[in-house]
Coordinates of C-alpha atoms and ligand atoms in Angstrom, one line a residue:
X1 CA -25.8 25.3 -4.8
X2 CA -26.7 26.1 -1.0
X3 CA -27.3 22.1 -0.1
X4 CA -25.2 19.3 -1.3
X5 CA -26.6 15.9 -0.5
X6 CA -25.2 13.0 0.3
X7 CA -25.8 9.0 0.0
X8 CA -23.8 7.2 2.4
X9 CA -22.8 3.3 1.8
X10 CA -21.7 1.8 5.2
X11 CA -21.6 3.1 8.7
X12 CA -18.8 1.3 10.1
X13 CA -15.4 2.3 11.6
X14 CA -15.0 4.7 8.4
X15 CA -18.7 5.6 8.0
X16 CA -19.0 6.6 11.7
X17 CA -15.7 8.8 11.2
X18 CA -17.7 10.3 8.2
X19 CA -21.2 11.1 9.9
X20 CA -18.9 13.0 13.4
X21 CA -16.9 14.6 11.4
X22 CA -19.5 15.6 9.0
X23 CA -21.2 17.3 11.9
X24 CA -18.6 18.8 14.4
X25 CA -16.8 20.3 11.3
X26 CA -19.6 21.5 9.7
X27 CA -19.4 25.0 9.7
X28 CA -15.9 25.2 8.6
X29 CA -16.5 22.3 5.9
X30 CA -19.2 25.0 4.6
X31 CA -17.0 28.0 5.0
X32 CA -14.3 26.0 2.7
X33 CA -16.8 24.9 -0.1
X34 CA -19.9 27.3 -0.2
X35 CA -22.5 24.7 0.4
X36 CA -24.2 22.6 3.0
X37 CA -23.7 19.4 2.9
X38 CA -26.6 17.1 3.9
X39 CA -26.8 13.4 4.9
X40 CA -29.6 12.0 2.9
X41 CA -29.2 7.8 3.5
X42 CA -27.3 5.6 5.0
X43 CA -27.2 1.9 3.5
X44 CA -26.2 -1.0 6.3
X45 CA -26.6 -4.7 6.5
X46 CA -28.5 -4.1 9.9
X47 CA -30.9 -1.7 10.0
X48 CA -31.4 -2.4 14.0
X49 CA -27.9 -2.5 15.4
X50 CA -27.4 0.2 17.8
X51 CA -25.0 3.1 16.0
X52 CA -21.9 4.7 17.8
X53 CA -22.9 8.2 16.4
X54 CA -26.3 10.4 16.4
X55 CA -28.3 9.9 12.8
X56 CA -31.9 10.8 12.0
X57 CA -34.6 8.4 12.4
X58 CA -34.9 8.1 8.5
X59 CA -31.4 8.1 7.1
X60 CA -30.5 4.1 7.3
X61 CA -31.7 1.3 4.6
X62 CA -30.7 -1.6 4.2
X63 CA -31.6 -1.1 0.2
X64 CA -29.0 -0.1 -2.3
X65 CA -31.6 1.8 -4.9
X66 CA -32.8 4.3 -2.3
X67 CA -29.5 6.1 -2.7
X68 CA -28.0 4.7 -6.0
X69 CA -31.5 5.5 -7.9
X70 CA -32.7 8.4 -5.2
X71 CA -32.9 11.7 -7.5
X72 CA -31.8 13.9 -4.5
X73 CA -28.9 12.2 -3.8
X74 CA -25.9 14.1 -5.8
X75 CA -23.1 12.4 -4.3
X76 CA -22.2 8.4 -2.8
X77 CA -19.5 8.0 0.1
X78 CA -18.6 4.6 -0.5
X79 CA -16.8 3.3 2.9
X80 CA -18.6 -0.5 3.6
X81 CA -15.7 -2.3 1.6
X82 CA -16.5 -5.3 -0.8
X83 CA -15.4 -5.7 -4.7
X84 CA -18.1 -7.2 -7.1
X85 CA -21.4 -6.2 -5.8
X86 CA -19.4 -2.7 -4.6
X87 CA -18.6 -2.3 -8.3
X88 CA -22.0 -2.7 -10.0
X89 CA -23.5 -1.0 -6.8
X90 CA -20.8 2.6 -7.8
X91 CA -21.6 1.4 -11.4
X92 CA -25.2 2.3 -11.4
X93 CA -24.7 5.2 -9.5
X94 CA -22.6 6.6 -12.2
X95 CA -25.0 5.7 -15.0
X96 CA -27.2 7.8 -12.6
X97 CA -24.9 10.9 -12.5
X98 CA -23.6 10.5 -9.0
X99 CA -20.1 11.5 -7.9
X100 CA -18.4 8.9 -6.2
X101 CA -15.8 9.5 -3.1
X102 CA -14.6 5.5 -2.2
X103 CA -11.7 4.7 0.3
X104 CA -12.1 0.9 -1.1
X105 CA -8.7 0.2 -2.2
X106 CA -10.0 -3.7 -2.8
X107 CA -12.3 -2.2 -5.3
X108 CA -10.3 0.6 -7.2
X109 CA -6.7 -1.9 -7.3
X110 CA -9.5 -4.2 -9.4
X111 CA -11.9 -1.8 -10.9
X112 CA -10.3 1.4 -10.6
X113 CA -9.6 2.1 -14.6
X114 CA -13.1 0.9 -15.6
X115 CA -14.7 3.0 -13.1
X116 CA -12.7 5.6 -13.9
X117 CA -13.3 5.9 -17.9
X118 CA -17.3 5.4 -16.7
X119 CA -16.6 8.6 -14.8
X120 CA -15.3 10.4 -16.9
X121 CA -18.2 9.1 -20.2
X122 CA -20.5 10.3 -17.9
X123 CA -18.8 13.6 -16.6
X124 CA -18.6 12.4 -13.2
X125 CA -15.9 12.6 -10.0
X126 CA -14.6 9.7 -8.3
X127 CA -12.1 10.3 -5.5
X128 CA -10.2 7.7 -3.7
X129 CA -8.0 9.3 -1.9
X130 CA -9.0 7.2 1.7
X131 CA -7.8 4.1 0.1
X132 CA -3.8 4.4 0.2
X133 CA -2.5 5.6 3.8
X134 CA -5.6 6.3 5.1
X135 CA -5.3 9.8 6.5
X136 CA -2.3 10.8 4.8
X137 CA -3.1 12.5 1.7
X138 CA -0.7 10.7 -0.9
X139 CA -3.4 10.3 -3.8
X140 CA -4.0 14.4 -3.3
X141 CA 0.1 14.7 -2.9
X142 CA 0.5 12.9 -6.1
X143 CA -2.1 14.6 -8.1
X144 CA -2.2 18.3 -7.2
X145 CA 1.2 19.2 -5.2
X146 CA 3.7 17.1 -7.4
X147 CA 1.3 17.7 -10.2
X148 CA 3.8 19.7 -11.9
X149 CA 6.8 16.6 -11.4
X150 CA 7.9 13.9 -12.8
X151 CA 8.1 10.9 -10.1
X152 CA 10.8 8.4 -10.2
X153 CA 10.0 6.2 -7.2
X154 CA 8.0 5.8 -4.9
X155 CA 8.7 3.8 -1.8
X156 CA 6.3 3.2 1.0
X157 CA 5.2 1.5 4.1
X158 CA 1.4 1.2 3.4
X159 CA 0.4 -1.5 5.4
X160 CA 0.1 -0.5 9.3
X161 CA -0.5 -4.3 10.4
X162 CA 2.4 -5.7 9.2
X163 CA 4.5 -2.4 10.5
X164 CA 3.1 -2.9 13.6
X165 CA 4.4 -6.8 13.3
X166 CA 7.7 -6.3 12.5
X167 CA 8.1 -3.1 14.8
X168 CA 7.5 -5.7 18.0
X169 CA 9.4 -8.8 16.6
X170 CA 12.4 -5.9 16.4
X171 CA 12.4 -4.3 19.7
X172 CA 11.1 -6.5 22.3
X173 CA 12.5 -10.2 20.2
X174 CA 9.1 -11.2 19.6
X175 CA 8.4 -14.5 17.6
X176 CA 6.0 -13.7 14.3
X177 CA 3.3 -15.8 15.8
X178 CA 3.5 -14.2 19.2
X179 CA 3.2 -10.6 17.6
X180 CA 0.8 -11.8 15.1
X181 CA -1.7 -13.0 18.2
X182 CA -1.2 -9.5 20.0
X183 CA -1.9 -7.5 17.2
X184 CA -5.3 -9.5 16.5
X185 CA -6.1 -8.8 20.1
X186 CA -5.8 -5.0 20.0
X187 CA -7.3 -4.8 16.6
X188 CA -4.9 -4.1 14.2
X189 CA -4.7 -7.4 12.2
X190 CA -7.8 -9.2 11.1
X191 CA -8.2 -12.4 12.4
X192 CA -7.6 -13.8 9.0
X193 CA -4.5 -11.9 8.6
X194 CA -3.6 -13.1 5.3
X195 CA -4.0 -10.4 3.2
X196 CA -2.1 -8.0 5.3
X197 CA 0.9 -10.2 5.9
X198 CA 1.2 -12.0 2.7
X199 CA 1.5 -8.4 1.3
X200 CA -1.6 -8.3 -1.2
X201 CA -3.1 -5.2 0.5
X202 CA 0.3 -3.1 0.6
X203 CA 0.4 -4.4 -3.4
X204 CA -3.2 -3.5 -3.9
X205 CA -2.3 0.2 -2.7
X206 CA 0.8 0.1 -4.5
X207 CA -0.7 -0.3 -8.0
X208 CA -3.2 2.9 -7.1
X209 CA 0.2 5.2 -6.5
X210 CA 1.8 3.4 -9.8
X211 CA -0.8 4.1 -11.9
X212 CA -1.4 7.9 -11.1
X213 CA 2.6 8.6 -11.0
X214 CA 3.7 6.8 -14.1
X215 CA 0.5 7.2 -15.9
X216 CA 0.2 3.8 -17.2
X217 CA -2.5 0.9 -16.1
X218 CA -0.5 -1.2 -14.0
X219 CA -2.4 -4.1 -12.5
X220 CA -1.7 -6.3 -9.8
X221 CA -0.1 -9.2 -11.5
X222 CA 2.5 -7.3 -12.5
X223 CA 3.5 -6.4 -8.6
X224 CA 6.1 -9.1 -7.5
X225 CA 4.8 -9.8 -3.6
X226 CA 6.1 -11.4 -1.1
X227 CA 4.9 -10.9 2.5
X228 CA 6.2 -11.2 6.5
X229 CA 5.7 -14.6 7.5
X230 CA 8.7 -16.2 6.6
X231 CA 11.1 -12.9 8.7
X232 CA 12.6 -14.9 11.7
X233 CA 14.1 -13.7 14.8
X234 CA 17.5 -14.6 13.5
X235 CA 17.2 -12.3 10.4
X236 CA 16.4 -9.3 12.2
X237 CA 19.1 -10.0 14.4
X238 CA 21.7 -10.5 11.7
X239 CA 19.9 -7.8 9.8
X240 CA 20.8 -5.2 13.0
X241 CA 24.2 -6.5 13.3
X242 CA 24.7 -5.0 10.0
X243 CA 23.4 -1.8 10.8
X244 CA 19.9 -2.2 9.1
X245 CA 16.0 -2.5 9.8
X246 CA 13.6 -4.9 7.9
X247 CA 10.4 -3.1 6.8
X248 CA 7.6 -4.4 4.2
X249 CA 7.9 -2.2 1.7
X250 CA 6.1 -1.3 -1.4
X251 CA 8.3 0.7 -4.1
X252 CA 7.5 1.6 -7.7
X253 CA 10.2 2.8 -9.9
X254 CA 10.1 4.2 -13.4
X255 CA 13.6 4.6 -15.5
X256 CA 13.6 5.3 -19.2
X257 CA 10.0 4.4 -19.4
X258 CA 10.0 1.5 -17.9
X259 CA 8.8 0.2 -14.3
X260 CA 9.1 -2.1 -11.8
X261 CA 6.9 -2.4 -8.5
X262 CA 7.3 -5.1 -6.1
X263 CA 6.1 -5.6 -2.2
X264 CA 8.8 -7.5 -0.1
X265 CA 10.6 -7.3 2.9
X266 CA 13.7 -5.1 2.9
X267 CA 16.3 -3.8 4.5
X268 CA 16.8 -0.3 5.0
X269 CA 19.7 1.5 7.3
X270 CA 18.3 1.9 10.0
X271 CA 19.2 5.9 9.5
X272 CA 17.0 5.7 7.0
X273 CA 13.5 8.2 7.5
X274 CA 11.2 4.9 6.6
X275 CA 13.1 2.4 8.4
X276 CA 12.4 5.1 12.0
X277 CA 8.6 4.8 11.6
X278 CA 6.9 2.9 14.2
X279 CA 3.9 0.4 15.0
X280 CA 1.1 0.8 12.9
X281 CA 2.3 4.2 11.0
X282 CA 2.3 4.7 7.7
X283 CA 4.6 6.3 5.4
X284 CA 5.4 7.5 1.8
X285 CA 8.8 8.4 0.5
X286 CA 7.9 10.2 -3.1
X287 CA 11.9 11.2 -5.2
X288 CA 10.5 13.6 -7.7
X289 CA 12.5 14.8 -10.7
X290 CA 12.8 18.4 -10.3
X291 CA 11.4 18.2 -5.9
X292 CA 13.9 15.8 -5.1
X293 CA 13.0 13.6 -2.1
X294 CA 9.6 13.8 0.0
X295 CA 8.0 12.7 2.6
X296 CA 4.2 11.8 3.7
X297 CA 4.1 10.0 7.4
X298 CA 1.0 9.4 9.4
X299 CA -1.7 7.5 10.6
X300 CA -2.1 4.7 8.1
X301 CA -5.8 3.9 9.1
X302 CA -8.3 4.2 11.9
X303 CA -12.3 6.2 12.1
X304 CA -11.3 10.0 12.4
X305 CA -8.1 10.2 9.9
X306 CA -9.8 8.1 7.3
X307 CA -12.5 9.9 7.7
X308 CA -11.0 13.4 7.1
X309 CA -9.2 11.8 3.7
X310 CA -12.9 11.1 2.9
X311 CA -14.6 14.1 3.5
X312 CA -11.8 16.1 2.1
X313 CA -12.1 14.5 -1.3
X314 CA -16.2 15.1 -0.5
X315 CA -15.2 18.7 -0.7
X316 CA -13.3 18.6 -3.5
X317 CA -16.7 16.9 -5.8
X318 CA -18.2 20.0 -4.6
X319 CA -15.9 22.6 -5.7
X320 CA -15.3 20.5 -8.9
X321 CA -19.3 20.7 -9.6
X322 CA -19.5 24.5 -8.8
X323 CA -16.8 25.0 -11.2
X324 CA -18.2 23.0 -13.9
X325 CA -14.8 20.5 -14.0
X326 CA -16.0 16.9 -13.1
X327 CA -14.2 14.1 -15.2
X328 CA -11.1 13.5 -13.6
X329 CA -9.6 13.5 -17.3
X330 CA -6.1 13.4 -15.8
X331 CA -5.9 10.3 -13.6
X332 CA -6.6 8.2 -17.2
X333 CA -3.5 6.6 -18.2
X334 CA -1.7 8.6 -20.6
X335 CA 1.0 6.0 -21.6
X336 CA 1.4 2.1 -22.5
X337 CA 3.0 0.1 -19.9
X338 CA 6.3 -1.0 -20.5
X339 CA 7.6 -3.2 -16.9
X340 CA 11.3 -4.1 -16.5
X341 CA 12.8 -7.3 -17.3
X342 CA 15.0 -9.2 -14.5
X343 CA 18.2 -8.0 -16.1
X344 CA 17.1 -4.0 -16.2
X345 CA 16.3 -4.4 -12.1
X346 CA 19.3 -3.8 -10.4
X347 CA 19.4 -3.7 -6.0
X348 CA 21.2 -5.0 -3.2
X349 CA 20.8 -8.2 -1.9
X350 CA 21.0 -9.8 1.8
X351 CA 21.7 -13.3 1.6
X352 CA 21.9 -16.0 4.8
X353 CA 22.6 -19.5 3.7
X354 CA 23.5 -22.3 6.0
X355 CA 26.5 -24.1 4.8
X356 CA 29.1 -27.0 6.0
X357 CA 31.9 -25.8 8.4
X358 CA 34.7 -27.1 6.9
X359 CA 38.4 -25.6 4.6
X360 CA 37.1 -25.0 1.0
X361 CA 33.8 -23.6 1.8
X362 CA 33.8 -20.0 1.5
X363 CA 36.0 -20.4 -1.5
X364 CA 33.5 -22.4 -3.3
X365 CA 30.7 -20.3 -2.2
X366 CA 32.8 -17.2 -4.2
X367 CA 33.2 -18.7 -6.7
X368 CA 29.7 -19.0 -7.8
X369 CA 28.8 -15.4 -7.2
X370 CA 32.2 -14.6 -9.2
X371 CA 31.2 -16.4 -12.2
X372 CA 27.9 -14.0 -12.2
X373 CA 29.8 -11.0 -11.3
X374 CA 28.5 -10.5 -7.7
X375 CA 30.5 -8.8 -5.6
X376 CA 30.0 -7.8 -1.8
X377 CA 29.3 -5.0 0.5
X378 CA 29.7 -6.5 4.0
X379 CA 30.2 -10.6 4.6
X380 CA 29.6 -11.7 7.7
X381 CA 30.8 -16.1 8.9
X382 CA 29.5 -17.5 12.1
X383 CA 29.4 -20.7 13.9
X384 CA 25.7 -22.2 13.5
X385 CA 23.6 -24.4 16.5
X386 CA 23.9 -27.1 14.6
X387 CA 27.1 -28.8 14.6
X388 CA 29.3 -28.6 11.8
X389 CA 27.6 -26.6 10.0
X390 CA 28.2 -22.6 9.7
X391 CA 26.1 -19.5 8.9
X392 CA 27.2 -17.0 6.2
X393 CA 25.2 -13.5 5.9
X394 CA 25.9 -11.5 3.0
X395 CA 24.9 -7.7 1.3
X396 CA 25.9 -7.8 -2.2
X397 CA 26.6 -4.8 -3.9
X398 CA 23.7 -3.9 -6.6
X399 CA 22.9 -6.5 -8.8
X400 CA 21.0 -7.4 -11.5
X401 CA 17.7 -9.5 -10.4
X402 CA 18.6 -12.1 -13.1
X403 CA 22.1 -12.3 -11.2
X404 CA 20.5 -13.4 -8.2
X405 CA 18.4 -15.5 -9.4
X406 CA 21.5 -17.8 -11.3
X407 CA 23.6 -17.5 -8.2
X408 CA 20.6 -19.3 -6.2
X409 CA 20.2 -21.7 -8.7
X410 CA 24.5 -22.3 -9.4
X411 CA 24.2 -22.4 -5.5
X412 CA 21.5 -25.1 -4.9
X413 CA 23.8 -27.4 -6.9
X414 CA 26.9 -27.1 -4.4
X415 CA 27.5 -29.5 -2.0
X416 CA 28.7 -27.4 0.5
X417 CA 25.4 -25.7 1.1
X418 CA 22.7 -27.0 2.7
X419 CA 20.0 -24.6 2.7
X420 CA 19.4 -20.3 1.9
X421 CA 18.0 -19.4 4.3
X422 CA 16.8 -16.0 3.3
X423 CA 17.2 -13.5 0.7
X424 CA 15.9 -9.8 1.1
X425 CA 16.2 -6.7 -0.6
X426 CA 18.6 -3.9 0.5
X427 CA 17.5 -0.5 -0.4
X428 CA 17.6 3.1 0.7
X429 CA 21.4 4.0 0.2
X430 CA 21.4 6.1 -2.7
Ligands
NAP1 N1 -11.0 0.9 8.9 C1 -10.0 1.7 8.4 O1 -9.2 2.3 9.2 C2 -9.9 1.9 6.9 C3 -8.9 2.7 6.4 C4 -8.8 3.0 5.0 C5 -9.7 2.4 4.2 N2 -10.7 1.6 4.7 C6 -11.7 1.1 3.8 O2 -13.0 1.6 4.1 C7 -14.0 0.7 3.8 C8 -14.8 0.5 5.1 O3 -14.0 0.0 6.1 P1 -14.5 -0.1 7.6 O4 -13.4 -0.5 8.5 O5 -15.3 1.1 8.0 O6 -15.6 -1.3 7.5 P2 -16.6 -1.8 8.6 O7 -16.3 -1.3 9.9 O8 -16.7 -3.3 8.5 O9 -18.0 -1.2 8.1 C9 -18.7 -1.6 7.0 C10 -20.0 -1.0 6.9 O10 -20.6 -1.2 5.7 C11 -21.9 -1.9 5.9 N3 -22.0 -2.9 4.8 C12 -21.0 -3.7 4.4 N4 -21.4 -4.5 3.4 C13 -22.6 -4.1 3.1 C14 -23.6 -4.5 2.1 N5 -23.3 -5.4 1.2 N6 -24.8 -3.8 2.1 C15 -25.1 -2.9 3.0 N7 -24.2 -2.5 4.0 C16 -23.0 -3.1 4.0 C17 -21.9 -2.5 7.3 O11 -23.2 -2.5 7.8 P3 -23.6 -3.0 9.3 O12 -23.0 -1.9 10.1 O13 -25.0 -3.1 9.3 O14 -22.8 -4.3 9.5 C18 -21.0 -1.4 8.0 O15 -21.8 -0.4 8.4 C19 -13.3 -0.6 3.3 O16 -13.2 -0.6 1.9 C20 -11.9 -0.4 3.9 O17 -10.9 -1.1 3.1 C21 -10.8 1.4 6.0

């Protein structure tokens, strides 16, 4: 197997990264595998826009068949994004026999297991390595290096926009809206941010890390998201007061069997290794059984690291054909998902609530969280801009989920409080 070629769908920011690195590494990418590896098409929407890299004059098409039928092609790089047509698109291509390297995290948080099983019926690769934390290799972490380990939790910053966000409203007091606009302006939110910020991306990468540590199907209805937008100044002031730093954080936890995986904001101490990375960084904290504690930190996204998470998994197919091992028979679930009920989820808490400033509050407020058997970490009671009317800022000690939620509802029915105004997770302090 001298040649290996290669059919590649899209030739965007990730493509382009594909084709350069495809080229100036090539002599070292053949050293590593044994074989050439050859560009055969490119498929594009627009066969006439001018391209940031140097292609041949008959590589692009604008027609899927000429690589997902084309008998030469042996492998399809999959890097132009989309979920339905994407899926019948990598679909036929599998029927065909083609390996499939995708760093389409849309795609494999929907389609993943199905494409997977077709794989494997049809003794083919598919490596998605690109689509969680873009260059950092977490998928190949999780796969080969604690291959041998049992993961407990995983707990991750995965999303570089809203990092990025929440990195500027912390040290230079910038409003959401404010940040939001500058990050759209240098490129690293969309300008319809919503996916990022409302956490459905950092979920959809979250299921892809679930399923391959805990070896169950976990979907994403059964992540519990909640995104940026509602983080004001004043929270990440109190939050700092306290000695902590707000993060959007994905975590997945197995115990006995069972999981949980949310996406919210939380605060971490702000000597914590996650709650130190920056801007639009990514990074994965992995607590293995028998490794202990991990880290993966890099860049989250962007042409050349993408790229090299791409091409890496390319090179992979290759030794996985020459050997004769093509399948991926171990990233099928192996177990039947069992998810945690309310009352087996047990965390800290942050809790601001506005409340009247008069004799008799706090004392009411206690009560209520006595009655459900909340106690506290740290309490902090200050005068509010609105007269009258006072600000109290709690971290509870852990706590079932099913606590919280009757203390916010006991609490809605007390006259003394007028409004919660937040209530975040605290993790990262045991
Ligand atoms: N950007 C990153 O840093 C990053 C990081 C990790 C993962 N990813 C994932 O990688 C994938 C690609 O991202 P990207 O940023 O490279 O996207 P992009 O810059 O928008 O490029 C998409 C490319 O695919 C082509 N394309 C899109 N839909 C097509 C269709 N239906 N038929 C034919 N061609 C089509 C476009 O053609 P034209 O050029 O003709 O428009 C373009 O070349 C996405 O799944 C994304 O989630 C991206």
């Amino acid at each position: 197997m001298d040649q290996v070629n290669v059919g590649l769908c899209g030739l965007g920011t990730v493509g382009t990264g594909v084709v350069k690195l495809l080229q100036s590494h090539a002599d070292e990418i053949k050293y590593k595998i044994g074989s050439e590896i050859r560009i055969k098409k490119i498929l594009v929407h627009d066969i006439e826009k001018k391209r940031d890299v140097v292609i041949e004059s008959d590589w692009l098409t604008n027609k899927p068949e000429d690589l997902v039928n084309n008998p030469d092609i042996d492998i399809i790089i999959e890097v132009m994004g989309g979920i339905e047509d994407t899926n019948l698109l990598l679909e036929q291509a599998i029927r065909n026999k083609k390996h499939i390297v995708t760093a389409n995290k849309d795609l494999m948080a929907v389609y993943g297991q199905k494409l997977l099983r077709l794989a494997k019926e049809n003794k083919c690769d598919i490596l998605y390595d690109a689509s969680v934390a873009g260059g950092i290799p977490i998928i190949r972490s999780l796969t080969e290096g604690l291959a041998s380990d049992k993961i407990q939790k995983i707990m991750g910053i995965v999303n570089g926009t809203t990092n990025y966000i929440l990195t500027k409203m912390t040290d230079h007091k910038l409003a959401y809206e404010t940040v939001l606009k500058e990050a759209q302006a240098l490129g690293f939110a969309e300008s319809d941010p919503t996916s990022d910020v409302d956490g459905l991306d950092a979920a959809r990468k979250m299921t892809l890390l679930a399923n391959l540590a805990f070896k169950m199907e976990i979907g994403l209805d059964d992540v519990e998201v909640t995104g940026i937008r509602t983080i004001s100044q004043e929270d990440i002031t109190f939050a700092t007061s306290l000695g902590y730093t707000i993060k959007l954080i994905g975590i997945a936890a197995i115990y006995e069997g069972k999981v949980e995986i949310s996406v919210e904001p939380t605060l971490l101490p702000n000597d914590h290794p996650l709650a130190q990375v920056k801007n639009e960084y990514n990074a994965v904290y992995v607590y293995g059984e028998a490794v202990g504690e991990t880290m993966f930190y890099g860049p989250g996204a962007g042409s050349m690291p993408t790229a090299t998470a791409v091409v890496s998994d390319l090179m992979d197919v290759v030794k996985n054909i020459r050997l004769g091992i093509t399948g991926n028979e171990y990233i099928i679930p192996q177990y039947e998902k069992q998810l945690k009920e309310n009352n087996e989820k047990y965390m800290q808490y942050f809790i601001r609530m506005e409340v009247d400033d008069q004799a008799g509050t706090f004392q009411k407020i206690t009560n209520i969280f006595t009655d459900e058997k909340v106690s506290f970490q740290k309490i902090l009671q200050l005068p509010s801009n609105t007269e009258k009317l006072a600000e109290i800022v709690m971290i509870t000690h852990k706590i079932s989920k099913q606590q919280l939620i009757n203390s916010r509802e006991n609490l809605k029915g007390l006259d003394v409080v007028n409004e919660i105004i937040s209530c975040y997770r605290v993790d990262g302090e045991d």
